[in-house]
């Protein structure tokens, strides 16, 4: 189930929904009639809707549905705080089957005078020359992908971009197995959401693009930051899905220890206007009753409520007609 499209039948046993759809469903039907278990997958991404969804589901379990099972899953999540939030829930670890991925760091840091796209193109060329199999390179956005593509000269290698704004047919072409050697230049869309079967080499630019809300302007802007160690581990793992692989990193081994352990949760830096509206609809406009893993910042939430009041969407903390 995604916005505007839902495929279920009487035979449905597992329904896969977006986090936004889950929030809407909970607002309409807090008891989640007909649902026996809610699973949050890839929870380490800590999207605003995932944090809100877990808080709503856990309150529903405590108040309305003590029989409701709740499972939180991730390959790189710090499970301790989540388990504590969920009443000291048991932590189950499954190693699964993973092939060895050998890390390759730079011998020296990238020169300050060297453009990111030039450094990344050079590292991709080296990885292609020194290894065999398909290559998956991680870049922060579509602009960087196009600039790196313009710098590459790799005869005999099929180069495919992969990012969310691409037409669906082009995304499918990047994922599909290739008869020859293939290089996919991807954003974080390829970090956890899909598997490209013929990849044996990962090249990680070590950057991530995140949304940051600026209270001064009232606008959200995209900023490019260093990727976290958890994100780097997810990316490297893409080289070991079906066979042993290699993960090339655009930073030195010494710089690796300075990376943040995890990406910041979206709730800590995002525009909270939508969250404030959801909280008011739920009956907790202050956001103090819900069990959030990371509570929303008081200042940002107060500013969001003030904006909604000014727009006439809230009146005295309640949603207006």
PDB file of C-alpha atoms in Angstrom:
ATOM      1  CA  UNK A   1       0.000   0.000   0.000  1.00  0.00           C
ATOM      2  CA  UNK A   2       1.368   3.352  -1.109  1.00  0.00           C
ATOM      3  CA  UNK A   3      -0.367   6.681  -1.563  1.00  0.00           C
ATOM      4  CA  UNK A   4      -3.163   6.188  -4.099  1.00  0.00           C
ATOM      5  CA  UNK A   5      -2.572   2.466  -4.644  1.00  0.00           C
ATOM      6  CA  UNK A   6      -3.394  -0.563  -2.480  1.00  0.00           C
ATOM      7  CA  UNK A   7      -3.314  -4.219  -3.532  1.00  0.00           C
ATOM      8  CA  UNK A   8      -4.865  -6.598  -0.974  1.00  0.00           C
ATOM      9  CA  UNK A   9      -7.423  -9.402  -1.009  1.00  0.00           C
ATOM     10  CA  UNK A  10      -9.083 -11.854   1.351  1.00  0.00           C
ATOM     11  CA  UNK A  11      -5.976 -14.027   0.969  1.00  0.00           C
ATOM     12  CA  UNK A  12      -3.596 -11.276   2.126  1.00  0.00           C
ATOM     13  CA  UNK A  13      -1.529 -12.212   5.174  1.00  0.00           C
ATOM     14  CA  UNK A  14       1.266  -9.630   4.948  1.00  0.00           C
ATOM     15  CA  UNK A  15       0.618  -6.072   3.806  1.00  0.00           C
ATOM     16  CA  UNK A  16       3.657  -3.884   3.083  1.00  0.00           C
ATOM     17  CA  UNK A  17       2.906  -0.192   3.630  1.00  0.00           C
ATOM     18  CA  UNK A  18       4.839   3.051   3.663  1.00  0.00           C
ATOM     19  CA  UNK A  19       5.381   4.685   7.043  1.00  0.00           C
ATOM     20  CA  UNK A  20       3.094   7.563   6.071  1.00  0.00           C
ATOM     21  CA  UNK A  21       0.285   5.132   5.222  1.00  0.00           C
ATOM     22  CA  UNK A  22       0.706   3.510   8.653  1.00  0.00           C
ATOM     23  CA  UNK A  23       0.282   6.873  10.383  1.00  0.00           C
ATOM     24  CA  UNK A  24      -2.901   7.632   8.412  1.00  0.00           C
ATOM     25  CA  UNK A  25      -4.317   4.203   9.196  1.00  0.00           C
ATOM     26  CA  UNK A  26      -3.608   4.590  12.906  1.00  0.00           C
ATOM     27  CA  UNK A  27      -5.338   7.975  12.940  1.00  0.00           C
ATOM     28  CA  UNK A  28      -8.437   6.427  11.313  1.00  0.00           C
ATOM     29  CA  UNK A  29      -8.375   3.127  13.207  1.00  0.00           C
ATOM     30  CA  UNK A  30      -6.278   3.267  16.405  1.00  0.00           C
ATOM     31  CA  UNK A  31      -7.228  -0.306  17.245  1.00  0.00           C
ATOM     32  CA  UNK A  32      -5.729  -1.624  13.987  1.00  0.00           C
ATOM     33  CA  UNK A  33      -8.586  -4.053  13.521  1.00  0.00           C
ATOM     34  CA  UNK A  34      -7.514  -7.242  11.770  1.00  0.00           C
ATOM     35  CA  UNK A  35      -3.807  -6.636  12.356  1.00  0.00           C
ATOM     36  CA  UNK A  36      -1.904  -9.017  14.628  1.00  0.00           C
ATOM     37  CA  UNK A  37       1.661  -7.739  14.218  1.00  0.00           C
ATOM     38  CA  UNK A  38       3.342  -4.525  13.084  1.00  0.00           C
ATOM     39  CA  UNK A  39       6.912  -4.792  11.772  1.00  0.00           C
ATOM     40  CA  UNK A  40       9.144  -1.744  11.351  1.00  0.00           C
ATOM     41  CA  UNK A  41      11.921  -2.662   8.927  1.00  0.00           C
ATOM     42  CA  UNK A  42      15.127  -0.671   8.237  1.00  0.00           C
ATOM     43  CA  UNK A  43      14.353   1.316  11.382  1.00  0.00           C
ATOM     44  CA  UNK A  44      17.922   2.647  11.558  1.00  0.00           C
ATOM     45  CA  UNK A  45      16.947   5.172   8.859  1.00  0.00           C
ATOM     46  CA  UNK A  46      14.956   6.972  11.631  1.00  0.00           C
ATOM     47  CA  UNK A  47      12.566   8.809   9.352  1.00  0.00           C
ATOM     48  CA  UNK A  48      10.087  11.156  11.014  1.00  0.00           C
ATOM     49  CA  UNK A  49       7.155   8.931  10.031  1.00  0.00           C
ATOM     50  CA  UNK A  50       8.899   5.819  11.377  1.00  0.00           C
ATOM     51  CA  UNK A  51       9.530   7.444  14.773  1.00  0.00           C
ATOM     52  CA  UNK A  52       5.952   8.728  14.925  1.00  0.00           C
ATOM     53  CA  UNK A  53       4.544   5.383  13.762  1.00  0.00           C
ATOM     54  CA  UNK A  54       6.420   3.460  16.448  1.00  0.00           C
ATOM     55  CA  UNK A  55       5.294   5.901  19.155  1.00  0.00           C
ATOM     56  CA  UNK A  56       1.659   5.602  18.041  1.00  0.00           C
ATOM     57  CA  UNK A  57       1.771   1.807  17.743  1.00  0.00           C
ATOM     58  CA  UNK A  58       3.366   1.400  21.159  1.00  0.00           C
ATOM     59  CA  UNK A  59       0.728   3.597  22.818  1.00  0.00           C
ATOM     60  CA  UNK A  60      -1.999   1.611  21.031  1.00  0.00           C
ATOM     61  CA  UNK A  61      -0.459  -1.616  22.359  1.00  0.00           C
ATOM     62  CA  UNK A  62      -0.381  -0.292  25.904  1.00  0.00           C
ATOM     63  CA  UNK A  63      -3.908   1.169  25.900  1.00  0.00           C
ATOM     64  CA  UNK A  64      -6.055  -0.674  23.336  1.00  0.00           C
ATOM     65  CA  UNK A  65      -4.318  -3.775  21.996  1.00  0.00           C
ATOM     66  CA  UNK A  66      -2.181  -5.603  24.544  1.00  0.00           C
ATOM     67  CA  UNK A  67      -2.204  -8.589  22.157  1.00  0.00           C
ATOM     68  CA  UNK A  68      -0.553  -6.628  19.317  1.00  0.00           C
ATOM     69  CA  UNK A  69       2.947  -7.851  18.466  1.00  0.00           C
ATOM     70  CA  UNK A  70       5.557  -5.193  17.581  1.00  0.00           C
ATOM     71  CA  UNK A  71       8.857  -5.992  15.845  1.00  0.00           C
ATOM     72  CA  UNK A  72      11.612  -3.479  15.034  1.00  0.00           C
ATOM     73  CA  UNK A  73      14.249  -4.680  12.554  1.00  0.00           C
ATOM     74  CA  UNK A  74      17.515  -3.328  11.155  1.00  0.00           C
ATOM     75  CA  UNK A  75      20.971  -4.543  10.204  1.00  0.00           C
ATOM     76  CA  UNK A  76      22.792  -1.605  11.819  1.00  0.00           C
ATOM     77  CA  UNK A  77      20.459  -0.250  14.512  1.00  0.00           C
ATOM     78  CA  UNK A  78      21.666   0.395  18.051  1.00  0.00           C
ATOM     79  CA  UNK A  79      19.067  -1.996  19.485  1.00  0.00           C
ATOM     80  CA  UNK A  80      19.487  -1.174  23.193  1.00  0.00           C
ATOM     81  CA  UNK A  81      17.489   2.089  23.347  1.00  0.00           C
ATOM     82  CA  UNK A  82      14.715   0.647  21.165  1.00  0.00           C
ATOM     83  CA  UNK A  83      14.417  -2.455  23.351  1.00  0.00           C
ATOM     84  CA  UNK A  84      14.254  -0.234  26.459  1.00  0.00           C
ATOM     85  CA  UNK A  85      11.500   1.901  24.900  1.00  0.00           C
ATOM     86  CA  UNK A  86       9.480  -1.233  24.135  1.00  0.00           C
ATOM     87  CA  UNK A  87       9.363  -2.414  27.743  1.00  0.00           C
ATOM     88  CA  UNK A  88      12.780  -4.130  27.662  1.00  0.00           C
ATOM     89  CA  UNK A  89      11.782  -6.238  24.679  1.00  0.00           C
ATOM     90  CA  UNK A  90      14.012  -9.208  23.840  1.00  0.00           C
ATOM     91  CA  UNK A  91      16.686  -8.621  21.197  1.00  0.00           C
ATOM     92  CA  UNK A  92      16.987 -11.352  18.583  1.00  0.00           C
ATOM     93  CA  UNK A  93      20.130 -11.423  16.450  1.00  0.00           C
ATOM     94  CA  UNK A  94      20.324 -13.288  13.157  1.00  0.00           C
ATOM     95  CA  UNK A  95      23.672 -13.259  11.381  1.00  0.00           C
ATOM     96  CA  UNK A  96      22.219 -14.635   8.166  1.00  0.00           C
ATOM     97  CA  UNK A  97      24.482 -15.480   5.245  1.00  0.00           C
ATOM     98  CA  UNK A  98      26.902 -12.779   4.202  1.00  0.00           C
ATOM     99  CA  UNK A  99      29.992 -13.033   2.055  1.00  0.00           C
ATOM    100  CA  UNK A 100      33.252 -11.380   3.091  1.00  0.00           C
ATOM    101  CA  UNK A 101      33.759  -7.803   1.904  1.00  0.00           C
ATOM    102  CA  UNK A 102      37.343  -6.516   1.959  1.00  0.00           C
ATOM    103  CA  UNK A 103      37.665  -2.774   2.754  1.00  0.00           C
ATOM    104  CA  UNK A 104      40.001  -0.573   0.706  1.00  0.00           C
ATOM    105  CA  UNK A 105      40.820   2.855   2.139  1.00  0.00           C
ATOM    106  CA  UNK A 106      42.793   5.687   0.533  1.00  0.00           C
ATOM    107  CA  UNK A 107      46.497   5.832   1.288  1.00  0.00           C
ATOM    108  CA  UNK A 108      46.223   9.598   1.962  1.00  0.00           C
ATOM    109  CA  UNK A 109      43.337  12.063   2.351  1.00  0.00           C
ATOM    110  CA  UNK A 110      41.827  13.663  -0.740  1.00  0.00           C
ATOM    111  CA  UNK A 111      43.541  16.987  -1.511  1.00  0.00           C
ATOM    112  CA  UNK A 112      41.532  20.066  -0.523  1.00  0.00           C
ATOM    113  CA  UNK A 113      42.103  21.397  -4.051  1.00  0.00           C
ATOM    114  CA  UNK A 114      40.517  18.343  -5.704  1.00  0.00           C
ATOM    115  CA  UNK A 115      36.828  18.434  -6.562  1.00  0.00           C
ATOM    116  CA  UNK A 116      34.687  15.679  -5.082  1.00  0.00           C
ATOM    117  CA  UNK A 117      33.470  14.452  -8.480  1.00  0.00           C
ATOM    118  CA  UNK A 118      37.051  14.288  -9.800  1.00  0.00           C
ATOM    119  CA  UNK A 119      38.223  12.300  -6.758  1.00  0.00           C
ATOM    120  CA  UNK A 120      35.258   9.953  -7.007  1.00  0.00           C
ATOM    121  CA  UNK A 121      35.734   9.378 -10.743  1.00  0.00           C
ATOM    122  CA  UNK A 122      39.400   8.557 -10.151  1.00  0.00           C
ATOM    123  CA  UNK A 123      38.587   6.073  -7.397  1.00  0.00           C
ATOM    124  CA  UNK A 124      35.894   4.413  -9.526  1.00  0.00           C
ATOM    125  CA  UNK A 125      38.380   4.053 -12.372  1.00  0.00           C
ATOM    126  CA  UNK A 126      40.876   2.429 -10.026  1.00  0.00           C
ATOM    127  CA  UNK A 127      38.265   0.052  -8.594  1.00  0.00           C
ATOM    128  CA  UNK A 128      37.140  -1.011 -12.084  1.00  0.00           C
ATOM    129  CA  UNK A 129      40.726  -1.580 -13.203  1.00  0.00           C
ATOM    130  CA  UNK A 130      41.781  -3.618 -10.153  1.00  0.00           C
ATOM    131  CA  UNK A 131      38.691  -5.804  -9.716  1.00  0.00           C
ATOM    132  CA  UNK A 132      36.139  -7.897 -11.552  1.00  0.00           C
ATOM    133  CA  UNK A 133      32.350  -7.845 -11.590  1.00  0.00           C
ATOM    134  CA  UNK A 134      29.685  -5.172 -11.367  1.00  0.00           C
ATOM    135  CA  UNK A 135      30.370  -1.907  -9.527  1.00  0.00           C
ATOM    136  CA  UNK A 136      27.992   0.128  -7.336  1.00  0.00           C
ATOM    137  CA  UNK A 137      29.144   3.656  -6.490  1.00  0.00           C
ATOM    138  CA  UNK A 138      27.376   5.768  -3.852  1.00  0.00           C
ATOM    139  CA  UNK A 139      26.978   9.517  -4.411  1.00  0.00           C
ATOM    140  CA  UNK A 140      24.840  12.016  -2.471  1.00  0.00           C
ATOM    141  CA  UNK A 141      22.576  13.222  -5.295  1.00  0.00           C
ATOM    142  CA  UNK A 142      21.631  13.363  -8.937  1.00  0.00           C
ATOM    143  CA  UNK A 143      23.887  16.345  -9.641  1.00  0.00           C
ATOM    144  CA  UNK A 144      26.967  14.530  -8.388  1.00  0.00           C
ATOM    145  CA  UNK A 145      25.967  11.453 -10.395  1.00  0.00           C
ATOM    146  CA  UNK A 146      25.798  13.468 -13.624  1.00  0.00           C
ATOM    147  CA  UNK A 147      29.118  15.209 -12.978  1.00  0.00           C
ATOM    148  CA  UNK A 148      30.913  11.942 -12.212  1.00  0.00           C
ATOM    149  CA  UNK A 149      29.398  10.324 -15.311  1.00  0.00           C
ATOM    150  CA  UNK A 150      30.790  13.170 -17.422  1.00  0.00           C
ATOM    151  CA  UNK A 151      34.310  12.474 -16.109  1.00  0.00           C
ATOM    152  CA  UNK A 152      34.330   8.700 -16.601  1.00  0.00           C
ATOM    153  CA  UNK A 153      35.988   6.983 -19.553  1.00  0.00           C
ATOM    154  CA  UNK A 154      35.472   3.252 -19.087  1.00  0.00           C
ATOM    155  CA  UNK A 155      35.394   1.372 -22.426  1.00  0.00           C
ATOM    156  CA  UNK A 156      33.356  -1.812 -22.286  1.00  0.00           C
ATOM    157  CA  UNK A 157      31.546  -0.819 -19.067  1.00  0.00           C
ATOM    158  CA  UNK A 158      27.829  -0.004 -19.122  1.00  0.00           C
ATOM    159  CA  UNK A 159      27.280   3.052 -16.882  1.00  0.00           C
ATOM    160  CA  UNK A 160      23.827   3.472 -15.339  1.00  0.00           C
ATOM    161  CA  UNK A 161      22.534   6.208 -12.989  1.00  0.00           C
ATOM    162  CA  UNK A 162      20.088   5.323 -10.204  1.00  0.00           C
ATOM    163  CA  UNK A 163      18.199   7.898  -8.133  1.00  0.00           C
ATOM    164  CA  UNK A 164      14.616   8.530  -7.102  1.00  0.00           C
ATOM    165  CA  UNK A 165      13.722  11.175  -9.719  1.00  0.00           C
ATOM    166  CA  UNK A 166      14.687   8.927 -12.654  1.00  0.00           C
ATOM    167  CA  UNK A 167      11.886   7.476 -14.801  1.00  0.00           C
ATOM    168  CA  UNK A 168      10.891   4.034 -13.532  1.00  0.00           C
ATOM    169  CA  UNK A 169      12.098   2.308 -16.715  1.00  0.00           C
ATOM    170  CA  UNK A 170      15.612   3.731 -16.219  1.00  0.00           C
ATOM    171  CA  UNK A 171      15.630   2.616 -12.583  1.00  0.00           C
ATOM    172  CA  UNK A 172      14.653  -0.903 -13.696  1.00  0.00           C
ATOM    173  CA  UNK A 173      17.446  -0.880 -16.291  1.00  0.00           C
ATOM    174  CA  UNK A 174      20.021  -0.013 -13.612  1.00  0.00           C
ATOM    175  CA  UNK A 175      18.868  -2.876 -11.382  1.00  0.00           C
ATOM    176  CA  UNK A 176      18.503  -5.517 -14.112  1.00  0.00           C
ATOM    177  CA  UNK A 177      21.405  -7.968 -14.709  1.00  0.00           C
ATOM    178  CA  UNK A 178      23.683  -6.938 -17.573  1.00  0.00           C
ATOM    179  CA  UNK A 179      25.326  -9.296 -20.113  1.00  0.00           C
ATOM    180  CA  UNK A 180      28.540  -7.287 -19.796  1.00  0.00           C
ATOM    181  CA  UNK A 181      30.226  -5.353 -17.031  1.00  0.00           C
ATOM    182  CA  UNK A 182      28.085  -2.673 -15.384  1.00  0.00           C
ATOM    183  CA  UNK A 183      28.700   0.378 -13.205  1.00  0.00           C
ATOM    184  CA  UNK A 184      25.736   1.822 -11.284  1.00  0.00           C
ATOM    185  CA  UNK A 185      26.060   5.354  -9.884  1.00  0.00           C
ATOM    186  CA  UNK A 186      23.444   5.531  -7.138  1.00  0.00           C
ATOM    187  CA  UNK A 187      22.196   7.655  -4.276  1.00  0.00           C
ATOM    188  CA  UNK A 188      21.236   6.158  -0.906  1.00  0.00           C
ATOM    189  CA  UNK A 189      18.226   4.601  -2.682  1.00  0.00           C
ATOM    190  CA  UNK A 190      20.509   1.570  -3.232  1.00  0.00           C
ATOM    191  CA  UNK A 191      21.735   1.495   0.382  1.00  0.00           C
ATOM    192  CA  UNK A 192      18.990  -0.697   1.801  1.00  0.00           C
ATOM    193  CA  UNK A 193      15.955  -0.635  -0.468  1.00  0.00           C
ATOM    194  CA  UNK A 194      17.047  -2.965  -3.256  1.00  0.00           C
ATOM    195  CA  UNK A 195      19.642  -5.512  -4.344  1.00  0.00           C
ATOM    196  CA  UNK A 196      21.626  -5.335  -7.569  1.00  0.00           C
ATOM    197  CA  UNK A 197      22.579  -8.962  -8.097  1.00  0.00           C
ATOM    198  CA  UNK A 198      25.792  -8.652 -10.146  1.00  0.00           C
ATOM    199  CA  UNK A 199      27.594  -6.163  -7.849  1.00  0.00           C
ATOM    200  CA  UNK A 200      30.966  -7.329  -6.525  1.00  0.00           C
ATOM    201  CA  UNK A 201      32.539  -3.920  -5.891  1.00  0.00           C
ATOM    202  CA  UNK A 202      31.231  -0.924  -3.930  1.00  0.00           C
ATOM    203  CA  UNK A 203      32.778   2.537  -4.182  1.00  0.00           C
ATOM    204  CA  UNK A 204      31.586   4.808  -1.352  1.00  0.00           C
ATOM    205  CA  UNK A 205      31.965   8.572  -1.655  1.00  0.00           C
ATOM    206  CA  UNK A 206      31.341   8.855   2.079  1.00  0.00           C
ATOM    207  CA  UNK A 207      28.694  11.568   1.811  1.00  0.00           C
ATOM    208  CA  UNK A 208      24.988  11.711   2.609  1.00  0.00           C
ATOM    209  CA  UNK A 209      22.334  14.296   1.798  1.00  0.00           C
ATOM    210  CA  UNK A 210      19.967  15.206   4.615  1.00  0.00           C
ATOM    211  CA  UNK A 211      17.069  17.608   5.120  1.00  0.00           C
ATOM    212  CA  UNK A 212      17.692  20.371   7.656  1.00  0.00           C
ATOM    213  CA  UNK A 213      15.037  22.809   8.860  1.00  0.00           C
ATOM    214  CA  UNK A 214      16.183  26.407   9.319  1.00  0.00           C
ATOM    215  CA  UNK A 215      13.968  28.073  11.962  1.00  0.00           C
ATOM    216  CA  UNK A 216      15.211  31.515  10.884  1.00  0.00           C
ATOM    217  CA  UNK A 217      13.853  31.244   7.354  1.00  0.00           C
ATOM    218  CA  UNK A 218      11.132  28.698   8.044  1.00  0.00           C
ATOM    219  CA  UNK A 219      12.476  26.641   5.142  1.00  0.00           C
ATOM    220  CA  UNK A 220      13.907  23.153   4.819  1.00  0.00           C
ATOM    221  CA  UNK A 221      17.146  22.829   2.890  1.00  0.00           C
ATOM    222  CA  UNK A 222      19.232  19.867   1.824  1.00  0.00           C
ATOM    223  CA  UNK A 223      22.761  19.673   3.224  1.00  0.00           C
ATOM    224  CA  UNK A 224      25.561  17.290   2.316  1.00  0.00           C
ATOM    225  CA  UNK A 225      27.340  15.733   5.303  1.00  0.00           C
ATOM    226  CA  UNK A 226      29.771  12.949   6.061  1.00  0.00           C
ATOM    227  CA  UNK A 227      28.057   9.568   6.047  1.00  0.00           C
ATOM    228  CA  UNK A 228      27.899   7.634   9.307  1.00  0.00           C
ATOM    229  CA  UNK A 229      29.709   4.371  10.024  1.00  0.00           C
ATOM    230  CA  UNK A 230      26.350   2.587   9.993  1.00  0.00           C
ATOM    231  CA  UNK A 231      25.583   3.938   6.513  1.00  0.00           C
ATOM    232  CA  UNK A 232      29.054   2.983   5.304  1.00  0.00           C
ATOM    233  CA  UNK A 233      28.545  -0.551   6.642  1.00  0.00           C
ATOM    234  CA  UNK A 234      25.210  -0.832   4.829  1.00  0.00           C
ATOM    235  CA  UNK A 235      26.783   0.348   1.589  1.00  0.00           C
ATOM    236  CA  UNK A 236      29.786  -1.963   1.858  1.00  0.00           C
ATOM    237  CA  UNK A 237      27.461  -4.905   2.474  1.00  0.00           C
ATOM    238  CA  UNK A 238      26.022  -4.470  -1.026  1.00  0.00           C
ATOM    239  CA  UNK A 239      29.246  -5.949  -2.400  1.00  0.00           C
ATOM    240  CA  UNK A 240      28.764  -9.184  -0.455  1.00  0.00           C
ATOM    241  CA  UNK A 241      25.177 -10.126  -1.178  1.00  0.00           C
ATOM    242  CA  UNK A 242      25.837 -13.033  -3.569  1.00  0.00           C
ATOM    243  CA  UNK A 243      29.650 -13.472  -3.515  1.00  0.00           C
ATOM    244  CA  UNK A 244      32.791 -12.101  -1.808  1.00  0.00           C
ATOM    245  CA  UNK A 245      33.412  -8.460  -2.693  1.00  0.00           C
ATOM    246  CA  UNK A 246      35.458  -5.308  -2.173  1.00  0.00           C
ATOM    247  CA  UNK A 247      34.405  -1.926  -0.719  1.00  0.00           C
ATOM    248  CA  UNK A 248      36.501   1.076  -1.790  1.00  0.00           C
ATOM    249  CA  UNK A 249      36.152   4.154   0.431  1.00  0.00           C
ATOM    250  CA  UNK A 250      36.934   7.763  -0.463  1.00  0.00           C
ATOM    251  CA  UNK A 251      38.621   8.358   2.895  1.00  0.00           C
ATOM    252  CA  UNK A 252      41.583   7.011   4.821  1.00  0.00           C
ATOM    253  CA  UNK A 253      41.553   4.386   7.540  1.00  0.00           C
ATOM    254  CA  UNK A 254      42.441   7.099  10.039  1.00  0.00           C
ATOM    255  CA  UNK A 255      39.457   9.202   8.983  1.00  0.00           C
ATOM    256  CA  UNK A 256      37.157   6.201   9.410  1.00  0.00           C
ATOM    257  CA  UNK A 257      37.202   6.483  13.202  1.00  0.00           C
ATOM    258  CA  UNK A 258      36.039  10.115  13.040  1.00  0.00           C
ATOM    259  CA  UNK A 259      32.788   9.251  11.262  1.00  0.00           C
ATOM    260  CA  UNK A 260      29.624   9.522  13.394  1.00  0.00           C
ATOM    261  CA  UNK A 261      28.297   6.139  14.527  1.00  0.00           C
ATOM    262  CA  UNK A 262      24.752   6.704  13.210  1.00  0.00           C
ATOM    263  CA  UNK A 263      22.912   9.250  11.108  1.00  0.00           C
ATOM    264  CA  UNK A 264      20.903  11.778  13.149  1.00  0.00           C
ATOM    265  CA  UNK A 265      17.168  10.993  13.426  1.00  0.00           C
ATOM    266  CA  UNK A 266      15.037  13.130  11.135  1.00  0.00           C
ATOM    267  CA  UNK A 267      12.867  14.276  14.055  1.00  0.00           C
ATOM    268  CA  UNK A 268      15.843  16.167  15.518  1.00  0.00           C
ATOM    269  CA  UNK A 269      16.355  18.430  12.503  1.00  0.00           C
ATOM    270  CA  UNK A 270      13.252  18.398  10.284  1.00  0.00           C
ATOM    271  CA  UNK A 271      10.329  20.783   9.838  1.00  0.00           C
ATOM    272  CA  UNK A 272       7.848  19.564  12.469  1.00  0.00           C
ATOM    273  CA  UNK A 273       4.694  21.232  11.080  1.00  0.00           C
ATOM    274  CA  UNK A 274       3.294  17.934   9.776  1.00  0.00           C
ATOM    275  CA  UNK A 275       4.183  16.195  13.040  1.00  0.00           C
ATOM    276  CA  UNK A 276       2.451  18.929  15.051  1.00  0.00           C
ATOM    277  CA  UNK A 277      -0.715  18.431  12.999  1.00  0.00           C
ATOM    278  CA  UNK A 278      -0.579  14.661  13.530  1.00  0.00           C
ATOM    279  CA  UNK A 279      -0.055  15.096  17.284  1.00  0.00           C
ATOM    280  CA  UNK A 280      -3.034  17.440  17.502  1.00  0.00           C
ATOM    281  CA  UNK A 281      -5.191  14.942  15.611  1.00  0.00           C
ATOM    282  CA  UNK A 282      -4.047  12.192  17.995  1.00  0.00           C
ATOM    283  CA  UNK A 283      -4.957  14.336  21.000  1.00  0.00           C
ATOM    284  CA  UNK A 284      -1.418  15.033  22.231  1.00  0.00           C
ATOM    285  CA  UNK A 285      -0.578  18.476  20.793  1.00  0.00           C
ATOM    286  CA  UNK A 286       2.383  18.960  23.150  1.00  0.00           C
ATOM    287  CA  UNK A 287       3.899  15.621  22.137  1.00  0.00           C
ATOM    288  CA  UNK A 288       4.630  14.772  25.775  1.00  0.00           C
ATOM    289  CA  UNK A 289       2.408  11.708  26.226  1.00  0.00           C
ATOM    290  CA  UNK A 290       3.648   9.623  23.297  1.00  0.00           C
ATOM    291  CA  UNK A 291       6.680   7.350  23.864  1.00  0.00           C
ATOM    292  CA  UNK A 292       9.125   8.808  21.319  1.00  0.00           C
ATOM    293  CA  UNK A 293      12.540   7.193  20.939  1.00  0.00           C
ATOM    294  CA  UNK A 294      13.863  10.724  20.352  1.00  0.00           C
ATOM    295  CA  UNK A 295      11.454  13.390  21.671  1.00  0.00           C
ATOM    296  CA  UNK A 296      10.812  16.245  19.221  1.00  0.00           C
ATOM    297  CA  UNK A 297      12.768  19.416  20.132  1.00  0.00           C
ATOM    298  CA  UNK A 298      10.501  21.663  22.198  1.00  0.00           C
ATOM    299  CA  UNK A 299      11.436  24.859  20.361  1.00  0.00           C
ATOM    300  CA  UNK A 300      10.911  23.460  16.882  1.00  0.00           C
ATOM    301  CA  UNK A 301       7.594  21.872  17.881  1.00  0.00           C
ATOM    302  CA  UNK A 302       6.357  25.111  19.504  1.00  0.00           C
ATOM    303  CA  UNK A 303       7.283  27.028  16.344  1.00  0.00           C
ATOM    304  CA  UNK A 304       5.406  24.479  14.226  1.00  0.00           C
ATOM    305  CA  UNK A 305       2.291  24.830  16.392  1.00  0.00           C
ATOM    306  CA  UNK A 306       2.510  28.634  16.197  1.00  0.00           C
ATOM    307  CA  UNK A 307       2.643  28.466  12.393  1.00  0.00           C
ATOM    308  CA  UNK A 308      -0.392  26.162  12.288  1.00  0.00           C
ATOM    309  CA  UNK A 309      -2.284  28.514  14.618  1.00  0.00           C
ATOM    310  CA  UNK A 310      -1.397  31.455  12.350  1.00  0.00           C
ATOM    311  CA  UNK A 311      -2.645  29.540   9.325  1.00  0.00           C
ATOM    312  CA  UNK A 312      -5.883  28.674  11.088  1.00  0.00           C
ATOM    313  CA  UNK A 313      -5.182  24.923  11.004  1.00  0.00           C
ATOM    314  CA  UNK A 314      -5.060  24.790  14.808  1.00  0.00           C
ATOM    315  CA  UNK A 315      -7.263  26.640  17.272  1.00  0.00           C
ATOM    316  CA  UNK A 316      -6.216  26.370  20.897  1.00  0.00           C
ATOM    317  CA  UNK A 317      -4.153  23.307  20.111  1.00  0.00           C
ATOM    318  CA  UNK A 318      -7.005  21.498  18.356  1.00  0.00           C
ATOM    319  CA  UNK A 319      -7.438  20.980  14.614  1.00  0.00           C
ATOM    320  CA  UNK A 320      -9.905  23.494  13.210  1.00  0.00           C
ATOM    321  CA  UNK A 321     -12.824  22.615  10.942  1.00  0.00           C
TER     322      UNK A 321
END
